[in-house]
PDB file of C-alpha atoms in Angstrom:
ATOM      1  CA  ASN G   1      52.421 112.821  56.047  1.00 40.00           C
ATOM      2  CA  ILE G   2      49.459 113.081  58.722  1.00 41.00           C
ATOM      3  CA  ALA G   3      50.098 116.826  58.688  1.00 41.00           C
ATOM      4  CA  THR G   4      49.952 117.402  55.113  1.00 42.00           C
ATOM      5  CA  ALA G   5      47.484 114.775  53.693  1.00 47.00           C
ATOM      6  CA  GLU G   6      44.429 116.216  55.714  1.00 54.00           C
ATOM      7  CA  LYS G   7      44.208 120.042  56.545  1.00 58.00           C
ATOM      8  CA  SER G   8      41.538 119.405  59.219  1.00 59.00           C
ATOM      9  CA  TYR G   9      44.379 117.764  61.366  1.00 64.00           C
ATOM     10  CA  TYR G  10      44.640 121.006  63.217  1.00 61.00           C
ATOM     11  CA  SER G  11      40.972 121.973  63.462  1.00 60.00           C
ATOM     12  CA  ILE G  12      38.684 121.501  66.444  1.00 56.00           C
ATOM     13  CA  ASN G  13      37.708 118.024  65.123  1.00 57.00           C
ATOM     14  CA  LYS G  14      40.894 116.735  63.437  1.00 55.00           C
ATOM     15  CA  ASP G  15      38.762 113.968  61.800  1.00 52.00           C
ATOM     16  CA  GLU G  16      36.462 116.459  59.944  1.00 60.00           C
ATOM     17  CA  LYS G  17      36.792 116.860  56.177  1.00 66.00           C
ATOM     18  CA  LEU G  18      36.607 120.119  54.455  1.00 75.00           C
ATOM     19  CA  SER G  19      33.215 120.703  52.546  1.00 87.00           C
ATOM     20  CA  PRO G  20      33.285 122.525  49.322  1.00 92.00           C
ATOM     21  CA  ASP G  21      30.083 124.507  50.337  1.00 95.00           C
ATOM     22  CA  VAL G  22      31.634 125.458  53.796  1.00 95.00           C
ATOM     23  CA  ILE G  23      34.793 126.742  51.997  1.00 94.00           C
ATOM     24  CA  ALA G  24      32.824 128.573  49.736  1.00 96.00           C
ATOM     25  CA  LEU G  25      30.685 130.365  52.296  1.00 97.00           C
ATOM     26  CA  GLY G  26      33.949 130.999  54.184  1.00 97.00           C
ATOM     27  CA  LYS G  27      35.443 132.807  51.103  1.00 97.00           C
ATOM     28  CA  LYS G  28      32.440 135.198  50.779  1.00 97.00           C
ATOM     29  CA  LEU G  29      32.696 135.897  54.617  1.00 98.00           C
ATOM     30  CA  PHE G  30      36.343 136.665  54.284  1.00 97.00           C
ATOM     31  CA  ASN G  31      35.671 139.312  51.758  1.00 97.00           C
ATOM     32  CA  ASP G  32      32.553 140.636  53.651  1.00 97.00           C
ATOM     33  CA  ASN G  33      32.984 143.961  55.656  1.00 97.00           C
ATOM     34  CA  ARG G  34      29.850 143.366  57.680  1.00 97.00           C
ATOM     35  CA  LEU G  35      31.913 141.231  60.192  1.00 97.00           C
ATOM     36  CA  SER G  36      33.259 144.621  61.450  1.00 97.00           C
ATOM     37  CA  ASN G  37      31.851 147.313  63.321  1.00 96.00           C
ATOM     38  CA  LYS G  38      30.448 149.981  60.903  1.00 95.00           C
ATOM     39  CA  ASN G  39      31.502 147.656  57.880  1.00 96.00           C
ATOM     40  CA  LEU G  40      34.926 149.178  57.934  1.00 95.00           C
ATOM     41  CA  MET G  41      37.172 146.205  57.266  1.00 97.00           C
ATOM     42  CA  SER G  42      37.029 142.716  56.154  1.00 97.00           C
ATOM     43  CA  CYS G  43      39.800 140.108  56.473  1.00 97.00           C
ATOM     44  CA  LYS G  44      40.840 140.666  53.002  1.00 96.00           C
ATOM     45  CA  THR G  45      41.793 144.177  54.216  1.00 97.00           C
ATOM     46  CA  CYS G  46      45.028 142.952  55.821  1.00 96.00           C
ATOM     47  CA  HIS G  47      45.301 139.571  53.877  1.00 97.00           C
ATOM     48  CA  ASP G  48      45.271 140.508  50.073  1.00 95.00           C
ATOM     49  CA  PRO G  49      45.322 137.412  47.899  1.00 93.00           C
ATOM     50  CA  LYS G  50      47.670 139.444  45.450  1.00 92.00           C
ATOM     51  CA  LEU G  51      50.132 139.562  48.135  1.00 95.00           C
ATOM     52  CA  ALA G  52      50.008 135.812  49.150  1.00 95.00           C
ATOM     53  CA  PHE G  53      47.474 137.103  51.555  1.00 96.00           C
ATOM     54  CA  ALA G  54      49.584 139.569  53.330  1.00 97.00           C
ATOM     55  CA  ASP G  55      49.548 143.250  52.870  1.00 96.00           C
ATOM     56  CA  GLY G  56      52.865 144.778  52.019  1.00 96.00           C
ATOM     57  CA  LEU G  57      52.849 147.279  54.898  1.00 97.00           C
ATOM     58  CA  PRO G  58      55.617 147.160  57.773  1.00 97.00           C
ATOM     59  CA  LYS G  59      52.650 146.864  60.275  1.00 97.00           C
ATOM     60  CA  ALA G  60      48.984 146.247  59.626  1.00 97.00           C
ATOM     61  CA  ILE G  61      46.232 149.015  59.291  1.00 96.00           C
ATOM     62  CA  THR G  62      43.665 149.392  61.906  1.00 96.00           C
ATOM     63  CA  ASN G  63      39.866 150.623  62.090  1.00 96.00           C
ATOM     64  CA  GLN G  64      41.286 154.183  62.833  1.00 95.00           C
ATOM     65  CA  GLU G  65      42.672 156.344  60.075  1.00 92.00           C
ATOM     66  CA  GLY G  66      46.407 156.797  60.293  1.00 91.00           C
ATOM     67  CA  MET G  67      46.794 154.159  62.953  1.00 96.00           C
ATOM     68  CA  PHE G  68      48.763 150.995  62.650  1.00 96.00           C
ATOM     69  CA  GLN G  69      48.714 147.749  64.519  1.00 95.00           C
ATOM     70  CA  GLN G  70      51.888 146.611  66.604  1.00 94.00           C
ATOM     71  CA  ARG G  71      52.812 143.892  64.266  1.00 96.00           C
ATOM     72  CA  ASN G  72      53.018 143.180  60.661  1.00 97.00           C
ATOM     73  CA  ALA G  73      50.274 141.128  59.086  1.00 96.00           C
ATOM     74  CA  PRO G  74      51.533 137.676  58.128  1.00 96.00           C
ATOM     75  CA  THR G  75      50.371 135.875  55.212  1.00 97.00           C
ATOM     76  CA  ILE G  76      47.598 133.025  56.360  1.00 96.00           C
ATOM     77  CA  VAL G  77      48.624 130.679  53.281  1.00 95.00           C
ATOM     78  CA  TYR G  78      49.591 127.444  55.028  1.00 93.00           C
ATOM     79  CA  ALA G  79      48.193 128.657  58.288  1.00 93.00           C
ATOM     80  CA  ALA G  80      46.333 125.292  58.289  1.00 89.00           C
ATOM     81  CA  TYR G  81      49.674 123.665  59.191  1.00 89.00           C
ATOM     82  CA  GLN G  82      50.400 125.688  62.180  1.00 89.00           C
ATOM     83  CA  GLY G  83      49.967 124.380  65.613  1.00 87.00           C
ATOM     84  CA  ARG G  84      49.397 127.744  67.003  1.00 91.00           C
ATOM     85  CA  LEU G  85      48.408 131.162  65.612  1.00 93.00           C
ATOM     86  CA  PHE G  86      49.633 134.795  65.868  1.00 94.00           C
ATOM     87  CA  THR G  87      53.348 135.692  66.266  1.00 95.00           C
ATOM     88  CA  ASP G  88      52.844 135.243  70.247  1.00 95.00           C
ATOM     89  CA  VAL G  89      51.110 131.998  69.792  1.00 94.00           C
ATOM     90  CA  ARG G  90      48.358 132.879  71.964  1.00 93.00           C
ATOM     91  CA  SER G  91      45.655 130.810  69.757  1.00 93.00           C
ATOM     92  CA  ARG G  92      45.676 127.109  69.151  1.00 89.00           C
ATOM     93  CA  THR G  93      43.053 126.876  66.322  1.00 91.00           C
ATOM     94  CA  LEU G  94      41.853 129.200  63.356  1.00 92.00           C
ATOM     95  CA  GLU G  95      38.260 129.037  64.847  1.00 92.00           C
ATOM     96  CA  GLU G  96      39.780 130.494  68.228  1.00 93.00           C
ATOM     97  CA  GLN G  97      41.933 133.141  66.107  1.00 93.00           C
ATOM     98  CA  VAL G  98      38.807 134.574  64.362  1.00 93.00           C
ATOM     99  CA  ILE G  99      37.227 135.549  67.793  1.00 93.00           C
ATOM    100  CA  HIS G 100      40.516 137.604  68.702  1.00 94.00           C
ATOM    101  CA  VAL G 101      40.099 139.508  65.413  1.00 96.00           C
ATOM    102  CA  PHE G 102      36.408 140.227  66.086  1.00 96.00           C
ATOM    103  CA  ASP G 103      37.102 141.615  69.736  1.00 95.00           C
ATOM    104  CA  ASN G 104      40.198 143.615  68.932  1.00 96.00           C
ATOM    105  CA  PRO G 105      39.057 147.259  69.348  1.00 97.00           C
ATOM    106  CA  LEU G 106      41.418 148.107  66.566  1.00 96.00           C
ATOM    107  CA  GLU G 107      40.280 145.419  64.005  1.00 97.00           C
ATOM    108  CA  PHE G 108      36.755 144.284  63.663  1.00 97.00           C
ATOM    109  CA  ASN G 109      35.672 145.865  67.178  1.00 97.00           C
ATOM    110  CA  THR G 110      32.433 143.819  67.281  1.00 96.00           C
ATOM    111  CA  ASN G 111      31.069 140.786  68.719  1.00 94.00           C
ATOM    112  CA  VAL G 112      29.413 137.589  67.268  1.00 94.00           C
ATOM    113  CA  ASP G 113      25.693 138.847  68.150  1.00 95.00           C
ATOM    114  CA  ASP G 114      26.074 141.781  66.012  1.00 96.00           C
ATOM    115  CA  ILE G 115      27.435 139.866  63.012  1.00 97.00           C
ATOM    116  CA  VAL G 116      24.766 137.440  63.521  1.00 97.00           C
ATOM    117  CA  GLU G 117      22.041 140.042  63.452  1.00 96.00           C
ATOM    118  CA  LYS G 118      23.527 141.842  60.486  1.00 97.00           C
ATOM    119  CA  LEU G 119      24.110 138.494  58.343  1.00 97.00           C
ATOM    120  CA  SER G 120      20.505 137.055  59.338  1.00 97.00           C
ATOM    121  CA  LYS G 121      19.020 140.062  57.395  1.00 96.00           C
ATOM    122  CA  ASP G 122      20.381 138.781  54.249  1.00 97.00           C
ATOM    123  CA  SER G 123      18.228 136.057  52.955  1.00 96.00           C
ATOM    124  CA  THR G 124      20.964 135.121  50.181  1.00 97.00           C
ATOM    125  CA  ILE G 125      23.412 134.585  52.772  1.00 97.00           C
ATOM    126  CA  VAL G 126      21.099 132.670  54.888  1.00 97.00           C
ATOM    127  CA  LYS G 127      20.614 130.328  52.182  1.00 97.00           C
ATOM    128  CA  GLU G 128      24.233 129.847  51.798  1.00 97.00           C
ATOM    129  CA  PHE G 129      24.692 128.956  55.449  1.00 97.00           C
ATOM    130  CA  ILE G 130      21.803 126.474  55.339  1.00 97.00           C
ATOM    131  CA  LYS G 131      23.606 124.874  52.169  1.00 97.00           C
ATOM    132  CA  ALA G 132      26.889 124.794  54.057  1.00 96.00           C
ATOM    133  CA  PHE G 133      25.482 123.636  57.370  1.00 96.00           C
ATOM    134  CA  PRO G 134      22.211 121.784  56.785  1.00 95.00           C
ATOM    135  CA  ALA G 135      22.245 120.111  59.997  1.00 92.00           C
ATOM    136  CA  ASP G 136      21.980 123.772  61.497  1.00 90.00           C
ATOM    137  CA  TRP G 137      18.962 124.728  59.282  1.00 91.00           C
ATOM    138  CA  LYS G 138      16.891 126.109  62.109  1.00 92.00           C
ATOM    139  CA  LYS G 139      19.624 128.429  63.257  1.00 95.00           C
ATOM    140  CA  PRO G 140      22.240 128.327  60.525  1.00 96.00           C
ATOM    141  CA  ILE G 141      24.027 131.756  61.369  1.00 97.00           C
ATOM    142  CA  LYS G 142      25.710 131.536  64.648  1.00 96.00           C
ATOM    143  CA  GLU G 143      29.281 131.775  66.409  1.00 95.00           C
ATOM    144  CA  PHE G 144      30.136 128.098  65.443  1.00 94.00           C
ATOM    145  CA  THR G 145      29.082 128.157  61.794  1.00 96.00           C
ATOM    146  CA  ILE G 146      30.718 131.729  61.273  1.00 97.00           C
ATOM    147  CA  ARG G 147      34.208 130.526  62.778  1.00 94.00           C
ATOM    148  CA  LYS G 148      33.881 127.196  61.193  1.00 94.00           C
ATOM    149  CA  ALA G 149      33.339 128.738  57.751  1.00 96.00           C
ATOM    150  CA  LEU G 150      36.036 131.143  57.770  1.00 96.00           C
ATOM    151  CA  ALA G 151      38.639 128.700  59.275  1.00 93.00           C
ATOM    152  CA  ALA G 152      37.660 126.092  56.445  1.00 92.00           C
ATOM    153  CA  TYR G 153      38.491 128.579  53.887  1.00 94.00           C
ATOM    154  CA  ILE G 154      41.768 129.650  55.224  1.00 94.00           C
ATOM    155  CA  ARG G 155      42.658 125.896  55.367  1.00 91.00           C
ATOM    156  CA  SER G 156      42.022 125.545  51.943  1.00 91.00           C
ATOM    157  CA  LEU G 157      44.615 128.029  50.779  1.00 92.00           C
ATOM    158  CA  GLY G 158      47.871 125.957  51.126  1.00 88.00           C
ATOM    159  CA  LYS G 159      48.454 124.244  47.807  1.00 89.00           C
ATOM    160  CA  PHE G 160      51.840 123.148  47.691  1.00 93.00           C
ATOM    161  CA  ASN G 161      51.951 124.326  44.154  1.00 92.00           C
ATOM    162  CA  SER G 162      55.626 126.061  43.987  1.00 96.00           C
ATOM    163  CA  GLU G 163      58.276 125.198  41.557  1.00 96.00           C
ATOM    164  CA  PHE G 164      60.210 123.375  44.471  1.00 97.00           C
ATOM    165  CA  ASP G 165      56.899 121.064  45.183  1.00 96.00           C
ATOM    166  CA  ALA G 166      56.369 120.264  41.383  1.00 96.00           C
ATOM    167  CA  TYR G 167      60.221 119.016  41.356  1.00 97.00           C
ATOM    168  CA  MET G 168      59.912 116.941  44.671  1.00 96.00           C
ATOM    169  CA  ARG G 169      56.598 115.073  43.022  1.00 94.00           C
ATOM    170  CA  GLY G 170      58.466 114.705  39.818  1.00 95.00           C
ATOM    171  CA  GLU G 171      56.226 116.700  37.852  1.00 95.00           C
ATOM    172  CA  ILE G 172      59.412 118.909  36.276  1.00 96.00           C
ATOM    173  CA  LYS G 173      62.691 117.245  35.696  1.00 95.00           C
ATOM    174  CA  ASP G 174      65.080 119.781  37.125  1.00 96.00           C
ATOM    175  CA  LEU G 175      65.732 123.104  39.307  1.00 97.00           C
ATOM    176  CA  PRO G 176      68.042 125.817  38.253  1.00 97.00           C
ATOM    177  CA  PRO G 177      71.550 125.367  39.680  1.00 98.00           C
ATOM    178  CA  ASN G 178      71.261 128.186  41.827  1.00 98.00           C
ATOM    179  CA  VAL G 179      68.119 126.930  43.401  1.00 98.00           C
ATOM    180  CA  LYS G 180      69.724 123.678  44.233  1.00 98.00           C
ATOM    181  CA  ARG G 181      72.689 125.452  45.790  1.00 98.00           C
ATOM    182  CA  GLY G 182      70.376 127.280  47.864  1.00 98.00           C
ATOM    183  CA  PHE G 183      68.575 124.310  49.049  1.00 98.00           C
ATOM    184  CA  ASN G 184      71.741 122.649  50.248  1.00 98.00           C
ATOM    185  CA  LEU G 185      72.810 125.842  51.920  1.00 98.00           C
ATOM    186  CA  PHE G 186      69.480 126.290  53.603  1.00 98.00           C
ATOM    187  CA  MET G 187      69.676 122.930  54.822  1.00 98.00           C
ATOM    188  CA  GLY G 188      73.453 123.065  55.716  1.00 98.00           C
ATOM    189  CA  LYS G 189      75.894 126.015  56.077  1.00 98.00           C
ATOM    190  CA  ALA G 190      72.959 128.642  56.294  1.00 98.00           C
ATOM    191  CA  ALA G 191      71.247 126.568  59.002  1.00 97.00           C
ATOM    192  CA  CYS G 192      67.761 127.934  58.027  1.00 98.00           C
ATOM    193  CA  GLY G 193      66.508 124.328  58.311  1.00 97.00           C
ATOM    194  CA  THR G 194      67.116 123.840  61.891  1.00 96.00           C
ATOM    195  CA  CYS G 195      64.146 126.417  62.579  1.00 97.00           C
ATOM    196  CA  HIS G 196      62.114 126.329  59.025  1.00 97.00           C
ATOM    197  CA  PHE G 197      61.221 122.739  58.811  1.00 96.00           C
ATOM    198  CA  ALA G 198      60.255 121.159  55.667  1.00 94.00           C
ATOM    199  CA  PRO G 199      57.619 120.806  54.253  1.00 92.00           C
ATOM    200  CA  THR G 200      55.856 123.971  55.543  1.00 93.00           C
ATOM    201  CA  PHE G 201      59.375 125.807  55.970  1.00 96.00           C
ATOM    202  CA  ALA G 202      58.028 127.191  59.196  1.00 96.00           C
ATOM    203  CA  GLY G 203      58.404 126.403  62.894  1.00 95.00           C
ATOM    204  CA  THR G 204      55.847 123.384  63.044  1.00 91.00           C
ATOM    205  CA  THR G 205      58.163 120.815  64.408  1.00 91.00           C
ATOM    206  CA  PRO G 206      58.413 117.300  63.030  1.00 87.00           C
ATOM    207  CA  PRO G 207      57.660 114.434  63.329  1.00 86.00           C
ATOM    208  CA  ILE G 208      54.289 115.019  64.892  1.00 83.00           C
ATOM    209  CA  TYR G 209      53.566 118.539  63.443  1.00 83.00           C
ATOM    210  CA  ARG G 210      51.450 119.648  66.297  1.00 84.00           C
ATOM    211  CA  GLU G 211      53.554 122.525  67.970  1.00 87.00           C
ATOM    212  CA  SER G 212      54.764 125.882  66.376  1.00 91.00           C
ATOM    213  CA  GLU G 213      58.197 126.921  67.808  1.00 95.00           C
ATOM    214  CA  THR G 214      58.996 130.393  68.791  1.00 96.00           C
ATOM    215  CA  GLU G 215      62.410 131.940  68.840  1.00 98.00           C
ATOM    216  CA  VAL G 216      64.561 134.911  70.067  1.00 98.00           C
ATOM    217  CA  LEU G 217      66.275 136.226  67.340  1.00 98.00           C
ATOM    218  CA  GLY G 218      67.414 139.789  68.510  1.00 98.00           C
ATOM    219  CA  VAL G 219      65.313 141.448  65.993  1.00 98.00           C
ATOM    220  CA  LEU G 220      65.740 144.996  65.891  1.00 98.00           C
ATOM    221  CA  GLU G 221      63.337 148.042  66.366  1.00 97.00           C
ATOM    222  CA  LYS G 222      64.528 149.543  63.170  1.00 96.00           C
ATOM    223  CA  TRP G 223      67.277 148.285  60.636  1.00 96.00           C
ATOM    224  CA  ASP G 224      70.466 150.284  61.943  1.00 96.00           C
ATOM    225  CA  THR G 225      73.603 148.094  61.995  1.00 94.00           C
ATOM    226  CA  LEU G 226      75.644 150.718  63.579  1.00 95.00           C
ATOM    227  CA  ASN G 227      73.231 151.604  66.486  1.00 96.00           C
ATOM    228  CA  PRO G 228      71.289 148.676  66.909  1.00 97.00           C
ATOM    229  CA  VAL G 229      68.182 148.693  69.219  1.00 98.00           C
ATOM    230  CA  LEU G 230      66.206 145.496  70.240  1.00 98.00           C
ATOM    231  CA  THR G 231      62.832 145.214  69.424  1.00 97.00           C
ATOM    232  CA  THR G 232      60.413 146.618  72.159  1.00 96.00           C
ATOM    233  CA  ASP G 233      57.696 143.891  71.172  1.00 97.00           C
ATOM    234  CA  SER G 234      57.763 141.330  73.992  1.00 97.00           C
ATOM    235  CA  GLY G 235      56.288 138.463  72.063  1.00 96.00           C
ATOM    236  CA  ARG G 236      55.374 135.271  73.630  1.00 97.00           C
ATOM    237  CA  TYR G 237      55.885 136.863  76.937  1.00 96.00           C
ATOM    238  CA  HIS G 238      52.886 138.788  76.522  1.00 91.00           C
ATOM    239  CA  THR G 239      51.070 135.901  77.241  1.00 90.00           C
ATOM    240  CA  GLN G 240      53.144 133.554  78.916  1.00 94.00           C
ATOM    241  CA  LYS G 241      55.189 135.270  81.770  1.00 95.00           C
ATOM    242  CA  ASN G 242      58.540 133.414  81.554  1.00 96.00           C
ATOM    243  CA  ALA G 243      61.785 135.184  81.028  1.00 97.00           C
ATOM    244  CA  ILE G 244      62.882 132.885  78.351  1.00 97.00           C
ATOM    245  CA  TYR G 245      60.076 134.275  75.977  1.00 97.00           C
ATOM    246  CA  ILE G 246      60.955 137.858  75.934  1.00 97.00           C
ATOM    247  CA  THR G 247      60.844 138.953  72.566  1.00 97.00           C
ATOM    248  CA  SER G 248      60.470 135.562  71.305  1.00 98.00           C
ATOM    249  CA  HIS G 249      58.126 135.333  68.105  1.00 97.00           C
ATOM    250  CA  LYS G 250      56.544 132.449  66.182  1.00 97.00           C
ATOM    251  CA  THR G 251      58.872 131.050  63.397  1.00 97.00           C
ATOM    252  CA  ALA G 252      56.847 131.859  60.226  1.00 95.00           C
ATOM    253  CA  THR G 253      56.417 130.158  57.088  1.00 97.00           C
ATOM    254  CA  LEU G 254      58.998 130.900  54.043  1.00 98.00           C
ATOM    255  CA  ARG G 255      56.470 129.899  51.598  1.00 97.00           C
ATOM    256  CA  ASN G 256      55.505 132.688  49.339  1.00 97.00           C
ATOM    257  CA  ILE G 257      58.005 135.001  51.016  1.00 97.00           C
ATOM    258  CA  GLU G 258      58.950 136.328  47.751  1.00 96.00           C
ATOM    259  CA  LEU G 259      55.616 138.269  47.991  1.00 96.00           C
ATOM    260  CA  THR G 260      55.115 139.110  51.628  1.00 97.00           C
ATOM    261  CA  ALA G 261      57.702 141.744  52.273  1.00 97.00           C
ATOM    262  CA  PRO G 262      58.568 143.611  54.603  1.00 98.00           C
ATOM    263  CA  TYR G 263      59.658 141.093  57.065  1.00 98.00           C
ATOM    264  CA  MET G 264      59.775 140.136  60.670  1.00 98.00           C
ATOM    265  CA  HIS G 265      56.839 140.624  63.238  1.00 97.00           C
ATOM    266  CA  ASN G 266      57.395 144.273  62.923  1.00 97.00           C
ATOM    267  CA  GLY G 267      58.073 144.671  59.193  1.00 97.00           C
ATOM    268  CA  THR G 268      61.483 146.455  59.844  1.00 97.00           C
ATOM    269  CA  TYR G 269      63.383 144.396  57.167  1.00 98.00           C
ATOM    270  CA  LYS G 270      62.638 145.618  53.898  1.00 97.00           C
ATOM    271  CA  ASP G 271      63.737 142.814  51.526  1.00 98.00           C
ATOM    272  CA  LEU G 272      65.305 139.348  51.757  1.00 98.00           C
ATOM    273  CA  GLU G 273      68.750 140.630  51.321  1.00 98.00           C
ATOM    274  CA  THR G 274      68.243 142.583  54.578  1.00 98.00           C
ATOM    275  CA  VAL G 275      67.027 139.363  56.365  1.00 98.00           C
ATOM    276  CA  MET G 276      69.956 137.396  55.166  1.00 98.00           C
ATOM    277  CA  ASP G 277      72.257 139.867  56.348  1.00 98.00           C
ATOM    278  CA  PHE G 278      70.929 139.790  59.887  1.00 98.00           C
ATOM    279  CA  TYR G 279      71.138 136.212  60.162  1.00 98.00           C
ATOM    280  CA  ASN G 280      74.479 136.191  58.638  1.00 98.00           C
ATOM    281  CA  ARG G 281      75.604 138.492  61.353  1.00 98.00           C
ATOM    282  CA  GLY G 282      74.459 136.230  64.123  1.00 98.00           C
ATOM    283  CA  GLY G 283      71.120 138.142  65.013  1.00 98.00           C
ATOM    284  CA  GLY G 284      71.087 140.774  67.662  1.00 98.00           C
ATOM    285  CA  VAL G 285      73.795 139.355  69.784  1.00 98.00           C
ATOM    286  CA  GLY G 286      76.041 138.945  66.807  1.00 97.00           C
ATOM    287  CA  MET G 287      75.495 142.724  65.897  1.00 97.00           C
ATOM    288  CA  GLY G 288      76.536 143.547  69.784  1.00 96.00           C
ATOM    289  CA  LEU G 289      73.571 143.499  71.618  1.00 98.00           C
ATOM    290  CA  HIS G 290      73.346 141.957  74.962  1.00 97.00           C
ATOM    291  CA  ILE G 291      70.240 139.540  74.972  1.00 98.00           C
ATOM    292  CA  ASP G 292      70.559 136.664  77.572  1.00 96.00           C
ATOM    293  CA  ASN G 293      67.830 134.554  76.045  1.00 97.00           C
ATOM    294  CA  GLN G 294      68.703 134.941  72.297  1.00 98.00           C
ATOM    295  CA  THR G 295      67.931 131.199  70.836  1.00 98.00           C
ATOM    296  CA  LEU G 296      69.417 132.000  67.624  1.00 97.00           C
ATOM    297  CA  SER G 297      73.429 131.394  67.319  1.00 97.00           C
ATOM    298  CA  ASP G 298      75.332 134.455  67.572  1.00 97.00           C
ATOM    299  CA  LYS G 299      78.155 132.988  65.296  1.00 96.00           C
ATOM    300  CA  PRO G 300      78.364 134.346  61.995  1.00 97.00           C
ATOM    301  CA  LEU G 301      77.451 132.272  59.202  1.00 98.00           C
ATOM    302  CA  ASN G 302      80.204 133.691  56.929  1.00 98.00           C
ATOM    303  CA  LEU G 303      78.077 133.324  53.743  1.00 98.00           C
ATOM    304  CA  SER G 304      79.423 134.830  50.578  1.00 98.00           C
ATOM    305  CA  GLN G 305      77.002 137.382  48.696  1.00 98.00           C
ATOM    306  CA  GLU G 306      76.718 134.574  46.078  1.00 98.00           C
ATOM    307  CA  GLU G 307      75.553 132.108  48.669  1.00 98.00           C
ATOM    308  CA  ILE G 308      73.172 134.579  50.000  1.00 98.00           C
ATOM    309  CA  GLN G 309      71.744 135.001  46.490  1.00 98.00           C
ATOM    310  CA  ASP G 310      71.460 131.421  45.951  1.00 98.00           C
ATOM    311  CA  VAL G 311      69.463 130.893  49.247  1.00 98.00           C
ATOM    312  CA  ILE G 312      67.078 133.701  48.216  1.00 98.00           C
ATOM    313  CA  SER G 313      66.622 131.928  44.899  1.00 98.00           C
ATOM    314  CA  PHE G 314      65.545 128.944  46.666  1.00 98.00           C
ATOM    315  CA  MET G 315      63.327 130.663  48.985  1.00 98.00           C
ATOM    316  CA  LYS G 316      61.674 132.258  45.853  1.00 98.00           C
ATOM    317  CA  SER G 317      61.203 128.684  44.458  1.00 98.00           C
ATOM    318  CA  LEU G 318      58.655 128.248  47.187  1.00 98.00           C
ATOM    319  CA  THR G 319      56.258 130.668  45.678  1.00 97.00           C
ATOM    320  CA  ASP G 320      52.869 129.117  44.862  1.00 95.00           C
ATOM    321  CA  ARG G 321      52.571 129.625  41.174  1.00 90.00           C
ATOM    322  CA  GLN G 322      49.074 130.546  41.170  1.00 87.00           C
ATOM    323  CA  PHE G 323      50.013 133.909  42.870  1.00 86.00           C
ATOM    324  CA  LEU G 324      52.439 134.570  40.055  1.00 78.00           C
ATOM    325  CA  ASN G 325      50.131 134.074  37.310  1.00 70.00           C
ATOM    326  CA  GLU G 326      46.463 134.867  38.500  1.00 54.00           C
ATOM    327  CA  ASP G 327      44.289 135.999  41.171  1.00 54.00           C
ATOM    328  CA  GLU G 328      42.284 132.931  41.683  1.00 56.00           C
ATOM    329  CA  TYR G 329      41.181 133.799  45.153  1.00 52.00           C
TER     330      TYR G 329
END
């Protein structure tokens, strides 16, 4: 209840409320390519509202034509409820995460001072900063206010507005039988709920909901069940040099997963059927790879094709309805 009642629970100041003016400014900055060097990119470049703030690509684009990032661009919806950010969990807050994007030579490739200088020349946006941060009227555009506005907007995105949520709140009387069966499989035989915890269906662990888990699944470098090869992405080990974290990646939210293909940190799995097949086989070890630190059980789930489709139906019931009906962002 603490985690879902107030989205600022994970911010720098967890007692702070989300101001509509700050959120509105953050939305404007999110779509502003002036935040990047040579005005080449905005946050929306890799996080498209029409795709539940993902981008539909195996790996995210960079500021270099024809070059791609090492990893898939995840949805940022429900990022408000994550204890850590990035697939290697190197960032603790959205405010901190923003700076990683600014500094990355393949992303915004800039620094806050340059952003401040560009934005300060725009009298209209200066007024919007003053409106959002009246206490900072003498110097409204600075690192703190930029980071705060962007983080506030991202925190505002998770609406818990799916068919499943409506049913749980009693707003609709029933769910389709395959969705109900899928939920019971998800929490039972398929064991999805042991890592994707309700209500976020991510790795943010109850009951305090402060930490985000990472897991070693044995994700493949490319989808080849006959000649499987383990991913070369070291994951969490990149920032925490402990052997247990080699190829360990954050457990992502399954909310809006219907709209965020392809899947896994490297975008190797093209659809939900492929993802379910991978888990049904017992991950990388279950497919014959030798992985000493795999945290996923290597025992086959023995799910039938009908059961797999039921689990997928449940996961699709977690799609926020605004993404299906309109582009309100």
